[in-house]
mmCIF file of C-alpha atoms in Angstrom:
data_model
loop_
_atom_site.group_PDB
_atom_site.id
_atom_site.type_symbol
_atom_site.label_atom_id
_atom_site.label_comp_id
_atom_site.label_asym_id
_atom_site.label_seq_id
_atom_site.Cartn_x
_atom_site.Cartn_y
_atom_site.Cartn_z
ATOM 1 C CA HIS A 80 41.027 48.924 75.777
ATOM 2 C CA GLU A 81 39.598 49.749 72.411
ATOM 3 C CA VAL A 82 37.961 52.743 70.781
ATOM 4 C CA LEU A 83 36.692 51.942 67.293
ATOM 5 C CA VAL A 84 34.775 54.038 64.806
ATOM 6 C CA ARG A 85 33.477 51.893 61.976
ATOM 7 C CA ARG A 86 31.386 52.886 58.980
ATOM 8 C CA GLU A 87 29.484 50.102 57.160
ATOM 9 C CA GLY A 88 27.705 51.390 54.065
ATOM 10 C CA SER A 89 25.489 54.170 55.366
ATOM 11 C CA LEU A 90 25.469 53.017 58.951
ATOM 12 C CA LEU A 91 27.983 54.632 61.182
ATOM 13 C CA THR A 92 28.585 52.559 64.259
ATOM 14 C CA LEU A 93 30.605 54.015 67.123
ATOM 15 C CA ARG A 94 31.853 51.236 69.348
ATOM 16 C CA TYR A 95 33.383 52.378 72.557
ATOM 17 C CA ARG A 96 34.652 49.225 74.186
ATOM 18 C CA LEU A 97 36.927 49.240 77.191
ATOM 19 C CA GLU A 98 37.930 46.061 78.945
ATOM 20 C CA HIS A 99 39.743 46.526 82.253
ATOM 21 C CA GLN A 100 42.512 44.006 82.671
ATOM 22 C CA ARG A 101 45.891 43.480 84.297
ATOM 23 C CA GLY A 102 49.089 44.096 82.375
ATOM 24 C CA MET A 103 47.774 46.964 80.227
ATOM 25 C CA ASN A 104 49.992 48.504 77.591
ATOM 26 C CA GLU A 105 50.746 52.228 77.506
ATOM 27 C CA TYR A 106 47.692 52.920 75.405
ATOM 28 C CA GLY A 107 45.461 51.136 77.863
ATOM 29 C CA GLN A 108 47.112 52.779 80.876
ATOM 30 C CA ALA A 109 46.446 56.189 79.407
ATOM 31 C CA PHE A 110 42.714 55.420 79.208
ATOM 32 C CA ASP A 111 42.791 54.156 82.774
ATOM 33 C CA ARG A 112 44.674 57.221 83.976
ATOM 34 C CA TYR A 113 42.100 59.615 82.567
ATOM 35 C CA GLY A 114 39.235 57.748 84.101
ATOM 36 C CA VAL A 115 37.387 56.095 81.251
ATOM 37 C CA GLY A 116 35.420 53.337 82.928
ATOM 38 C CA VAL A 117 34.626 49.804 81.924
ATOM 39 C CA ARG A 118 31.559 49.417 79.679
ATOM 40 C CA HIS A 119 30.298 48.346 76.286
ATOM 41 C CA TRP A 120 28.473 51.023 74.302
ATOM 42 C CA SER A 121 27.332 50.643 70.725
ATOM 43 C CA PRO A 122 24.832 53.256 69.522
ATOM 44 C CA THR A 123 23.788 53.136 65.877
ATOM 45 C CA VAL A 124 23.348 56.393 63.967
ATOM 46 C CA ARG A 125 21.793 56.491 60.499
ATOM 47 C CA HIS A 126 23.973 58.452 58.079
ATOM 48 C CA ALA A 127 21.055 59.973 56.245
ATOM 49 C CA ALA A 128 20.940 62.401 53.320
ATOM 50 C CA ASP A 129 20.796 66.170 53.391
ATOM 51 C CA HIS A 130 17.041 66.745 53.154
ATOM 52 C CA ARG A 131 17.562 70.435 52.285
ATOM 53 C CA PHE A 132 19.369 69.501 49.076
ATOM 54 C CA TRP A 133 17.406 66.350 48.329
ATOM 55 C CA HIS A 134 14.008 68.014 48.415
ATOM 56 C CA PRO A 135 10.771 67.455 46.471
ATOM 57 C CA ILE A 136 10.557 69.309 43.116
ATOM 58 C CA PRO A 137 7.045 70.183 41.845
ATOM 59 C CA GLY A 138 5.954 68.381 38.689
ATOM 60 C CA ARG A 139 4.169 65.243 37.582
ATOM 61 C CA PRO A 140 6.414 62.175 37.508
ATOM 62 C CA GLU A 141 7.051 60.435 34.191
ATOM 63 C CA ARG A 142 6.748 56.718 33.437
ATOM 64 C CA LEU A 143 10.315 56.549 34.583
ATOM 65 C CA ILE A 144 12.278 54.471 37.098
ATOM 66 C CA SER A 145 15.629 55.630 38.374
ATOM 67 C CA SER A 146 18.272 53.374 39.778
ATOM 68 C CA VAL A 147 21.571 54.649 41.189
ATOM 69 C CA GLY A 148 24.886 53.299 42.483
ATOM 70 C CA MET A 149 27.341 50.458 41.885
ATOM 71 C CA LEU A 150 28.071 48.638 45.114
ATOM 72 C CA ARG A 151 26.660 45.105 45.088
ATOM 73 C CA ARG A 152 23.983 45.934 42.548
ATOM 74 C CA ASP A 153 22.000 43.374 40.588
ATOM 75 C CA TYR A 154 21.101 45.342 37.468
ATOM 76 C CA ASN A 155 20.682 42.185 35.426
ATOM 77 C CA THR A 156 17.568 41.295 37.381
ATOM 78 C CA LEU A 157 16.128 44.785 37.136
ATOM 79 C CA ILE A 158 16.798 45.035 33.423
ATOM 80 C CA ASP A 159 15.053 41.709 32.805
ATOM 81 C CA ALA A 160 12.137 42.925 34.864
ATOM 82 C CA VAL A 161 11.492 46.043 32.765
ATOM 83 C CA ARG A 162 11.970 44.241 29.483
ATOM 84 C CA GLY A 163 8.789 44.732 27.456
ATOM 85 C CA LEU A 164 7.180 47.172 29.912
ATOM 86 C CA ASP A 165 5.976 50.618 28.911
ATOM 87 C CA VAL A 166 8.431 52.375 31.176
ATOM 88 C CA SER A 167 11.915 53.863 30.945
ATOM 89 C CA LEU A 168 14.741 52.883 33.278
ATOM 90 C CA VAL A 169 17.669 55.216 33.780
ATOM 91 C CA VAL A 170 20.656 53.784 35.652
ATOM 92 C CA ALA A 171 23.199 56.213 37.055
ATOM 93 C CA ALA A 172 25.977 53.807 37.954
ATOM 94 C CA PHE A 173 29.167 55.646 38.757
ATOM 95 C CA SER A 174 31.070 56.099 41.990
ATOM 96 C CA PRO A 175 34.601 57.437 42.576
ATOM 97 C CA TRP A 176 34.837 55.083 45.574
ATOM 98 C CA VAL A 177 33.653 51.791 44.136
ATOM 99 C CA ASN A 178 34.972 49.507 41.424
ATOM 100 C CA SER A 179 32.409 47.704 39.321
ATOM 101 C CA ASN A 180 31.687 44.239 40.729
ATOM 102 C CA LYS A 181 29.409 42.724 38.101
ATOM 103 C CA LYS A 182 28.001 39.343 38.913
ATOM 104 C CA GLY A 183 26.556 36.901 36.405
ATOM 105 C CA ALA A 184 26.514 36.976 32.618
ATOM 106 C CA PRO A 185 25.618 40.381 31.140
ATOM 107 C CA VAL A 186 22.107 40.726 29.756
ATOM 108 C CA THR A 187 21.082 42.355 26.504
ATOM 109 C CA VAL A 188 20.025 45.922 27.285
ATOM 110 C CA PRO A 189 16.586 46.778 25.790
ATOM 111 C CA ASP A 190 15.707 50.109 24.229
ATOM 112 C CA ASN A 191 13.897 51.330 27.328
ATOM 113 C CA VAL A 192 17.059 51.146 29.492
ATOM 114 C CA ARG A 193 19.810 53.761 29.549
ATOM 115 C CA PHE A 194 23.013 53.985 31.587
ATOM 116 C CA THR A 195 24.416 57.408 32.398
ATOM 117 C CA ARG A 196 26.655 59.382 34.719
ATOM 118 C CA LEU A 197 25.169 62.447 36.485
ATOM 119 C CA THR A 198 26.153 65.316 38.764
ATOM 120 C CA PRO A 199 24.302 65.596 42.089
ATOM 121 C CA VAL A 200 22.015 68.289 40.701
ATOM 122 C CA GLN A 201 21.245 66.209 37.609
ATOM 123 C CA LEU A 202 20.633 63.196 39.847
ATOM 124 C CA ARG A 203 18.156 65.166 41.966
ATOM 125 C CA ASP A 204 16.302 66.087 38.777
ATOM 126 C CA LEU A 205 16.244 62.444 37.726
ATOM 127 C CA TYR A 206 14.805 61.418 41.070
ATOM 128 C CA ALA A 207 12.154 64.127 40.814
ATOM 129 C CA ARG A 208 11.060 62.957 37.358
ATOM 130 C CA SER A 209 10.849 59.324 38.435
ATOM 131 C CA LEU A 210 7.753 57.488 39.660
ATOM 132 C CA PHE A 211 9.931 55.622 42.121
ATOM 133 C CA VAL A 212 13.538 54.617 42.779
ATOM 134 C CA ALA A 213 14.729 51.028 42.393
ATOM 135 C CA VAL A 214 17.597 49.557 44.345
ATOM 136 C CA PRO A 215 18.322 46.018 43.035
ATOM 137 C CA LEU A 216 20.907 44.258 45.184
ATOM 138 C CA GLN A 217 22.985 41.134 45.410
ATOM 139 C CA ASN A 218 22.794 39.437 48.766
ATOM 140 C CA SER A 219 25.108 41.006 51.331
ATOM 141 C CA SER A 220 25.158 41.894 55.000
ATOM 142 C CA SER A 221 26.425 45.385 54.144
ATOM 143 C CA GLN A 222 24.199 48.453 53.919
ATOM 144 C CA ALA A 223 24.738 48.760 50.176
ATOM 145 C CA GLY A 224 22.054 50.882 48.556
ATOM 146 C CA SER A 225 21.057 52.667 51.755
ATOM 147 C CA LEU A 226 22.351 56.134 50.749
ATOM 148 C CA VAL A 227 20.300 56.009 47.541
ATOM 149 C CA GLY A 228 17.304 55.083 49.670
ATOM 150 C CA TYR A 229 17.874 58.060 51.989
ATOM 151 C CA GLU A 230 18.148 60.413 49.032
ATOM 152 C CA ALA A 231 15.033 59.071 47.324
ATOM 153 C CA MET A 232 12.982 59.263 50.505
ATOM 154 C CA ALA A 233 14.134 62.810 51.178
ATOM 155 C CA ILE A 234 13.062 63.897 47.692
ATOM 156 C CA GLY A 235 9.686 62.238 48.264
ATOM 157 C CA LYS A 236 9.939 59.056 46.245
ATOM 158 C CA PRO A 237 9.014 55.468 47.199
ATOM 159 C CA VAL A 238 11.858 52.974 47.197
ATOM 160 C CA VAL A 239 11.682 49.446 45.833
ATOM 161 C CA VAL A 240 14.641 47.462 47.124
ATOM 162 C CA THR A 241 15.906 43.905 47.163
ATOM 163 C CA ARG A 242 15.434 42.226 50.549
ATOM 164 C CA SER A 243 19.126 41.554 51.133
ATOM 165 C CA ALA A 244 20.396 40.660 54.615
ATOM 166 C CA GLY A 245 21.832 44.159 55.030
ATOM 167 C CA GLU A 246 18.694 45.971 53.891
ATOM 168 C CA GLU A 247 16.465 43.807 56.114
ATOM 169 C CA ALA A 248 18.703 44.587 59.107
ATOM 170 C CA LEU A 249 18.633 48.284 58.274
ATOM 171 C CA GLY A 250 14.837 48.357 57.956
ATOM 172 C CA LEU A 251 14.891 51.632 55.997
ATOM 173 C CA VAL A 252 11.856 50.915 53.857
ATOM 174 C CA LYS A 253 8.500 50.333 55.529
ATOM 175 C CA ASP A 254 6.957 47.692 53.270
ATOM 176 C CA SER A 255 3.769 48.899 51.543
ATOM 177 C CA GLU A 256 4.106 52.316 53.288
ATOM 178 C CA THR A 257 7.243 53.974 51.894
ATOM 179 C CA GLY A 258 8.096 51.343 49.291
ATOM 180 C CA TYR A 259 8.363 47.644 48.671
ATOM 181 C CA TYR A 260 10.823 44.793 49.200
ATOM 182 C CA VAL A 261 11.493 42.243 46.468
ATOM 183 C CA ARG A 262 13.159 38.898 46.965
ATOM 184 C CA LEU A 263 16.727 38.263 45.788
ATOM 185 C CA GLY A 264 16.995 37.682 42.029
ATOM 186 C CA ASP A 265 13.198 37.708 41.618
ATOM 187 C CA VAL A 266 12.621 39.008 38.093
ATOM 188 C CA ALA A 267 8.907 38.192 38.233
ATOM 189 C CA GLY A 268 8.602 39.936 41.615
ATOM 190 C CA TRP A 269 10.248 43.066 40.313
ATOM 191 C CA HIS A 270 8.051 42.954 37.199
ATOM 192 C CA ARG A 271 4.865 42.719 39.287
ATOM 193 C CA THR A 272 5.902 45.492 41.647
ATOM 194 C CA ILE A 273 6.843 47.808 38.811
ATOM 195 C CA GLN A 274 3.634 47.173 36.949
ATOM 196 C CA HIS A 275 1.619 47.734 40.150
ATOM 197 C CA LEU A 276 3.164 51.153 40.728
ATOM 198 C CA LEU A 277 2.765 52.074 37.047
ATOM 199 C CA ASP A 278 -0.954 51.212 37.362
ATOM 200 C CA GLN A 279 -1.249 53.048 40.741
ATOM 201 C CA PRO A 280 0.620 56.365 40.478
ATOM 202 C CA GLN A 281 -1.513 57.827 43.277
ATOM 203 C CA GLU A 282 -0.255 55.118 45.619
ATOM 204 C CA ALA A 283 3.322 55.852 44.610
ATOM 205 C CA ALA A 284 2.778 59.550 45.319
ATOM 206 C CA LEU A 285 1.348 58.823 48.772
ATOM 207 C CA MET A 286 4.296 56.518 49.609
ATOM 208 C CA GLY A 287 6.634 59.293 48.570
ATOM 209 C CA GLN A 288 4.860 61.778 50.832
ATOM 210 C CA ARG A 289 5.270 59.434 53.763
ATOM 211 C CA ALA A 290 8.941 58.989 52.954
ATOM 212 C CA ARG A 291 9.528 62.747 52.842
ATOM 213 C CA ALA A 292 7.753 63.153 56.168
ATOM 214 C CA LEU A 293 10.204 60.698 57.758
ATOM 215 C CA ALA A 294 13.091 62.763 56.384
ATOM 216 C CA GLU A 295 11.616 65.949 57.844
ATOM 217 C CA GLN A 296 10.948 64.288 61.192
ATOM 218 C CA GLY A 297 14.573 63.268 61.728
ATOM 219 C CA LEU A 298 15.866 60.970 59.002
ATOM 220 C CA ASN A 299 18.241 63.631 57.750
ATOM 221 C CA MET A 300 21.790 64.940 57.928
ATOM 222 C CA GLU A 301 21.070 67.539 60.571
ATOM 223 C CA SER A 302 19.716 64.938 62.943
ATOM 224 C CA TYR A 303 22.731 62.709 62.199
ATOM 225 C CA VAL A 304 25.150 65.504 63.126
ATOM 226 C CA GLN A 305 23.258 66.288 66.311
ATOM 227 C CA GLN A 306 23.302 62.657 67.350
ATOM 228 C CA MET A 307 27.033 62.352 66.677
ATOM 229 C CA VAL A 308 27.754 65.514 68.672
ATOM 230 C CA SER A 309 25.665 64.145 71.495
ATOM 231 C CA ILE A 310 27.684 60.931 71.454
ATOM 232 C CA VAL A 311 30.993 62.776 71.510
ATOM 233 C CA TYR A 312 29.868 64.922 74.436
ATOM 234 C CA SER A 313 28.586 61.850 76.218
ATOM 235 C CA VAL A 314 31.990 60.142 75.925
ATOM 236 C CA GLY A 315 33.758 63.299 77.067
ATOM 237 C CA GLY A 316 31.344 63.818 79.930
ATOM 238 C CA GLU A 317 31.791 60.263 81.154
ATOM 239 C CA THR A 318 35.552 60.770 81.163
ATOM 240 C CA ASN A 319 35.236 63.899 83.293
ATOM 241 C CA ARG A 320 32.800 62.257 85.713
ATOM 242 C CA ALA A 321 35.238 59.379 86.152
ATOM 243 C CA GLY A 322 37.756 61.816 87.619
ATOM 244 C CA ALA A 323 40.166 62.881 84.891
ATOM 245 C CA PRO A 324 43.120 64.882 86.244
ATOM 246 C CA SER A 325 42.870 68.626 85.925
ATOM 247 C CA GLY A 326 44.361 69.806 82.652
ATOM 248 C CA ALA A 327 44.175 66.335 81.084
ATOM 249 C CA PRO A 328 43.835 66.437 77.317
#
């Protein structure tokens, strides 16, 4: 018998796995006693951002790209991609939960790139001023970068993200609709995508509107909480239907 709650990046997976077998230990016998049946159940719930806090702020975006976070980031590629472009890149790379895991030799940082540390309110302002949000990633099966994507979409910004294994599995960005995917380590690909959005700010604005609509339609924290409550009630209801003794905890 096993009940496991696992969080991977911004995906919360609740795995409720019970295998009926002879010779159960006390833990397993307790589950059997209270009537939890045999089944495999693995719903996936997106741990999205609070769309009431991360909301659009009126104003014309600047020739500015924001990039946020530390986990499995590939800032070297992004920095090389903006080198020589008429655009500013602000990188807010700080997390109390993650140690820096730099990969590859450091690049020389050009004048149009700045690293900083921001409060959530300051970060919201940075998103709002940006034309789009960039999420450059190393290859990984984790959901690294997804929370930044949720925040950016909620505030009405397109997301350009590396097509890592984790991001492809997550499928957060709808390519050419709410943002773009770029291949791993593809400096030229990043450069082309950035230049395209700089040349087509109306397209970037439309992508951002689509992204915000998804947040309002259910890709948000309220929907996440409702789904989790529903799952908990479903587990509890199944236990009761299976014939738990009266007064059982």
